Tab-separated table of N, CA and C in Angstrom:
chain	number	residue	atom	x	y	z
A	1	MET	N	-10.282	-10.727	14.877
A	1	MET	CA	-9.782	-11.112	13.640
A	1	MET	C	-10.816	-10.615	12.659
A	2	ALA	N	-10.501	-9.843	11.450
A	2	ALA	CA	-11.297	-9.180	10.519
A	2	ALA	C	-12.512	-9.923	10.615
A	3	TRP	N	-12.981	-10.977	10.015
A	3	TRP	CA	-13.911	-11.391	9.549
A	3	TRP	C	-15.138	-11.795	10.423
A	4	ARG	N	-14.932	-11.721	11.670
A	4	ARG	CA	-15.773	-11.299	13.292
A	4	ARG	C	-16.504	-9.981	13.472
A	5	ARG	N	-15.782	-9.037	12.593
A	5	ARG	CA	-16.533	-7.338	12.721
A	5	ARG	C	-17.596	-7.106	12.029
A	6	GLU	N	-18.328	-8.449	11.446
A	6	GLU	CA	-19.146	-8.071	10.237
A	6	GLU	C	-20.153	-7.788	11.149
A	7	ARG	N	-20.655	-6.635	10.673
A	7	ARG	CA	-21.960	-6.760	12.112
A	7	ARG	C	-23.283	-7.714	12.034
A	8	ASN	N	-23.944	-7.980	10.251
A	8	ASN	CA	-24.604	-8.618	10.577
A	8	ASN	C	-25.019	-9.923	8.760
A	9	ARG	N	-25.212	-10.658	8.003
A	9	ARG	CA	-25.202	-10.991	6.653
A	9	ARG	C	-26.319	-10.077	6.080
A	10	VAL	N	-27.344	-9.824	6.757
A	10	VAL	CA	-27.926	-8.533	5.347
A	10	VAL	C	-27.696	-7.447	5.690
A	11	ASN	N	-26.624	-6.668	6.387
A	11	ASN	CA	-25.691	-5.701	6.408
A	11	ASN	C	-24.466	-5.362	6.887
A	12	PRO	N	-24.058	-5.975	6.711
A	12	PRO	CA	-22.708	-6.299	7.046
A	12	PRO	C	-21.939	-4.866	6.886
A	13	ASP	N	-21.006	-4.820	7.765
A	13	ASP	CA	-19.989	-3.491	7.710
A	13	ASP	C	-18.367	-4.142	6.754
A	14	TRP	N	-18.490	-3.510	5.955
A	14	TRP	CA	-17.204	-4.075	4.951
A	14	TRP	C	-16.224	-3.323	5.334
A	15	TYR	N	-16.091	-2.455	6.183
A	15	TYR	CA	-15.286	-1.223	6.652
A	15	TYR	C	-14.694	-2.391	7.505
A	16	GLY	N	-15.696	-2.762	8.260
A	16	GLY	CA	-15.027	-3.091	9.821
A	16	GLY	C	-14.021	-4.603	9.151
A	17	VAL	N	-14.753	-4.959	8.154
A	17	VAL	CA	-14.087	-6.388	7.648
A	17	VAL	C	-13.001	-6.275	7.569
A	18	LEU	N	-12.208	-4.916	6.476
A	18	LEU	CA	-10.838	-4.312	6.422
A	18	LEU	C	-10.598	-3.393	6.964
A	19	ASN	N	-10.788	-3.589	8.590
A	19	ASN	CA	-10.448	-2.816	9.356
A	19	ASN	C	-9.834	-1.566	8.886
A	20	ILE	N	-10.700	0.019	8.586
A	20	ILE	CA	-10.561	0.209	8.025
A	20	ILE	C	-11.550	2.133	7.898
A	21	PRO	N	-11.387	3.106	7.763
A	21	PRO	CA	-12.094	3.955	8.038
A	21	PRO	C	-12.911	4.156	6.927
A	22	ARG	N	-14.382	4.916	7.063
A	22	ARG	CA	-15.312	4.755	6.232
A	22	ARG	C	-14.379	5.892	5.246
A	23	THR	N	-13.485	7.038	5.333
A	23	THR	CA	-12.810	7.452	4.079
A	23	THR	C	-11.801	7.005	3.924
A	24	ALA	N	-11.442	5.869	3.631
A	24	ALA	CA	-10.033	5.714	3.256
A	24	ALA	C	-10.116	5.909	1.640
A	25	THR	N	-9.018	5.783	0.958
A	25	THR	CA	-8.819	5.859	-0.479
A	25	THR	C	-9.348	4.481	-1.112
A	26	ALA	N	-8.709	5.008	-2.445
A	26	ALA	CA	-8.653	3.309	-2.873
A	26	ALA	C	-7.606	2.674	-2.722
A	27	ASP	N	-6.566	3.377	-2.732
A	27	ASP	CA	-5.295	3.008	-2.333
A	27	ASP	C	-5.102	2.298	-1.341
A	28	GLU	N	-5.871	3.171	-0.086
A	28	GLU	CA	-5.766	2.297	1.194
A	28	GLU	C	-6.688	0.716	1.433
A	29	ILE	N	-8.398	0.631	0.703
A	29	ILE	CA	-8.488	-0.107	0.689
A	29	ILE	C	-7.815	-1.459	0.096
A	30	GLN	N	-7.304	-0.933	-1.105
A	30	GLN	CA	-6.357	-2.391	-2.022
A	30	GLN	C	-4.899	-2.971	-0.522
A	31	ALA	N	-4.933	-1.193	0.005
A	31	ALA	CA	-4.028	-2.453	0.865
A	31	ALA	C	-3.806	-3.005	2.183
A	32	ALA	N	-5.278	-2.315	2.761
A	32	ALA	CA	-6.025	-3.213	3.470
A	32	ALA	C	-6.398	-4.406	3.024
A	33	TYR	N	-6.855	-4.618	1.959
A	33	TYR	CA	-7.151	-5.896	1.440
A	33	TYR	C	-5.924	-6.873	1.062
A	34	ARG	N	-5.051	-6.619	0.619
A	34	ARG	CA	-3.808	-7.591	0.637
A	34	ARG	C	-3.793	-7.914	1.772
A	35	THR	N	-3.296	-6.676	2.817
A	35	THR	CA	-2.181	-7.137	3.882
A	35	THR	C	-3.698	-8.560	4.357
A	36	LEU	N	-4.515	-7.871	4.924
A	36	LEU	CA	-5.108	-8.913	5.538
A	36	LEU	C	-5.382	-10.459	4.499
A	37	ALA	N	-5.520	-10.451	2.997
A	37	ALA	CA	-5.807	-11.380	2.346
A	37	ALA	C	-4.397	-12.551	2.946
A	38	LYS	N	-2.938	-11.594	2.828
A	38	LYS	CA	-1.148	-12.563	2.762
A	38	LYS	C	-2.275	-13.464	4.002
A	39	GLN	N	-2.753	-12.812	5.392
A	39	GLN	CA	-2.673	-13.243	6.649
A	39	GLN	C	-3.818	-14.295	6.897
A	40	TYR	N	-5.061	-13.506	6.284
A	40	TYR	CA	-5.927	-14.874	6.273
A	40	TYR	C	-6.096	-16.517	5.011
A	41	HIS	N	-5.073	-16.175	4.271
A	41	HIS	CA	-6.043	-17.007	2.804
A	41	HIS	C	-5.074	-17.995	3.202
A	42	PRO	N	-6.173	-19.225	3.402
A	42	PRO	CA	-6.411	-20.363	3.086
A	42	PRO	C	-5.211	-21.819	3.653
A	43	ASP	N	-4.295	-21.337	2.392
A	43	ASP	CA	-2.713	-21.987	2.196
A	43	ASP	C	-1.803	-21.491	2.851
A	44	THR	N	-2.022	-20.454	3.874
A	44	THR	CA	-1.647	-20.412	5.085
A	44	THR	C	-1.346	-20.098	6.303
A	45	SER	N	-2.967	-20.536	6.284
A	45	SER	CA	-3.492	-19.750	7.182
A	45	SER	C	-3.844	-21.088	8.389
A	46	ALA	N	-4.945	-20.620	9.214
A	46	ALA	CA	-5.411	-21.710	10.190
A	46	ALA	C	-7.021	-22.601	9.324
A	47	SER	N	-7.426	-23.255	9.807
A	47	SER	CA	-8.505	-23.939	9.339
A	47	SER	C	-10.034	-23.124	9.037
A	48	ASP	N	-10.010	-22.480	9.813
A	48	ASP	CA	-11.102	-21.037	9.828
A	48	ASP	C	-10.811	-20.080	8.437
A	49	SER	N	-9.561	-20.077	8.144
A	49	SER	CA	-9.824	-18.928	7.541
A	49	SER	C	-10.285	-18.379	6.167
A	50	HIS	N	-11.094	-19.818	5.731
A	50	HIS	CA	-11.388	-20.260	4.658
A	50	HIS	C	-12.635	-18.571	4.324
A	51	ALA	N	-13.771	-19.016	5.791
A	51	ALA	CA	-14.282	-18.175	5.752
A	51	ALA	C	-13.629	-16.397	5.946
A	52	ALA	N	-12.987	-16.383	6.780
A	52	ALA	CA	-12.288	-15.037	7.123
A	52	ALA	C	-11.801	-14.537	4.898
A	53	MET	N	-10.921	-15.293	4.287
A	53	MET	CA	-11.078	-15.150	3.326
A	53	MET	C	-12.468	-14.531	2.419
A	54	THR	N	-13.154	-15.489	2.399
A	54	THR	CA	-14.742	-14.910	1.672
A	54	THR	C	-15.453	-13.686	2.497
A	55	GLN	N	-15.167	-13.363	3.403
A	55	GLN	CA	-15.199	-11.800	4.067
A	55	GLN	C	-14.808	-10.911	3.731
A	56	LEU	N	-13.389	-10.996	3.386
A	56	LEU	CA	-12.642	-10.136	3.016
A	56	LEU	C	-12.454	-10.412	0.893
A	57	ASN	N	-13.082	-11.032	0.324
A	57	ASN	CA	-13.409	-10.902	-0.741
A	57	ASN	C	-14.458	-10.275	-0.936
A	58	ASP	N	-15.241	-10.566	0.051
A	58	ASP	CA	-16.771	-9.711	-0.197
A	58	ASP	C	-16.873	-8.638	-0.096
A	59	ALA	N	-16.068	-8.034	0.730
A	59	ALA	CA	-15.749	-7.025	1.521
A	59	ALA	C	-15.194	-5.974	-0.254
A	60	TYR	N	-13.752	-6.570	-0.776
A	60	TYR	CA	-13.045	-6.004	-1.756
A	60	TYR	C	-13.656	-5.854	-2.960
A	61	ALA	N	-14.968	-6.704	-2.916
A	61	ALA	CA	-15.444	-6.689	-4.238
A	61	ALA	C	-16.724	-5.226	-4.262
A	62	VAL	N	-17.087	-4.999	-2.969
A	62	VAL	CA	-18.194	-4.483	-2.221
A	62	VAL	C	-16.643	-2.567	-2.358
A	63	LEU	N	-16.279	-2.823	-1.927
A	63	LEU	CA	-15.462	-0.997	-1.466
A	63	LEU	C	-14.396	-1.108	-3.007
A	64	GLY	N	-13.852	-1.902	-3.201
A	64	GLY	CA	-13.436	-1.584	-4.292
A	64	GLY	C	-13.743	-1.206	-5.869
A	65	ASP	N	-14.777	-1.504	-5.948
A	65	ASP	CA	-15.253	-1.029	-6.739
A	65	ASP	C	-16.047	0.410	-6.249
A	66	PRO	N	-15.419	1.638	-7.292
A	66	PRO	CA	-16.105	3.044	-6.674
A	66	PRO	C	-17.785	2.722	-7.194
A	67	GLN	N	-18.441	2.378	-7.888
A	67	GLN	CA	-19.392	2.840	-8.199
A	67	GLN	C	-20.243	1.215	-6.912
A	68	SER	N	-19.985	0.121	-6.676
A	68	SER	CA	-20.753	-0.421	-5.460
A	68	SER	C	-19.925	0.322	-4.229
A	69	ARG	N	-19.759	0.908	-3.894
A	69	ARG	CA	-18.802	1.275	-2.879
A	69	ARG	C	-20.133	2.267	-2.642
A	70	GLN	N	-20.039	3.564	-3.825
A	70	GLN	CA	-20.902	4.642	-3.552
A	70	GLN	C	-22.076	4.211	-3.479
A	71	GLN	N	-22.770	3.249	-3.512
A	71	GLN	CA	-24.521	1.987	-3.426
A	71	GLN	C	-24.462	2.104	-2.110
A	72	TYR	N	-23.025	1.645	-1.995
A	72	TYR	CA	-23.371	0.901	-0.064
A	72	TYR	C	-22.856	2.173	0.852
A	73	ASP	N	-21.878	3.337	0.172
A	73	ASP	CA	-21.832	3.611	1.075
A	73	ASP	C	-23.083	4.398	1.358
A	74	ALA	N	-23.857	4.935	0.112
A	74	ALA	CA	-25.362	4.961	0.176
A	74	ALA	C	-26.475	4.749	1.275
A	75	THR	N	-26.234	3.541	1.277
A	75	THR	CA	-27.922	2.159	2.097
A	75	THR	C	-26.912	2.051	3.189
A	76	PHE	N	-25.250	2.279	3.565
A	76	PHE	CA	-25.562	1.289	5.685
A	76	PHE	C	-25.887	2.530	5.763
A	77	THR	N	-26.043	2.173	6.882
A	77	THR	CA	-26.061	2.744	8.161
A	77	THR	C	-25.340	2.377	9.920
A	78	PRO	N	-24.358	2.464	10.203
A	78	PRO	CA	-23.716	2.027	11.139
A	78	PRO	C	-24.895	1.406	12.811
């Protein structure tokens, strides 16, 4: 499950949350987010899907914005 791939709360692996490589394009990031959002949306999934959607939204907020992604990439250490 995608949200469980988060490394820790201080320095999460947003690429892992979306199951994409660090070399993913903007279109690939968006496609991964949409696919996982459909799967884990609270209206259509299990009771723990709220946590998954929160993680997905956080990951997309960082990786979906070019400036945020650049800052994240500069500071993230796998």
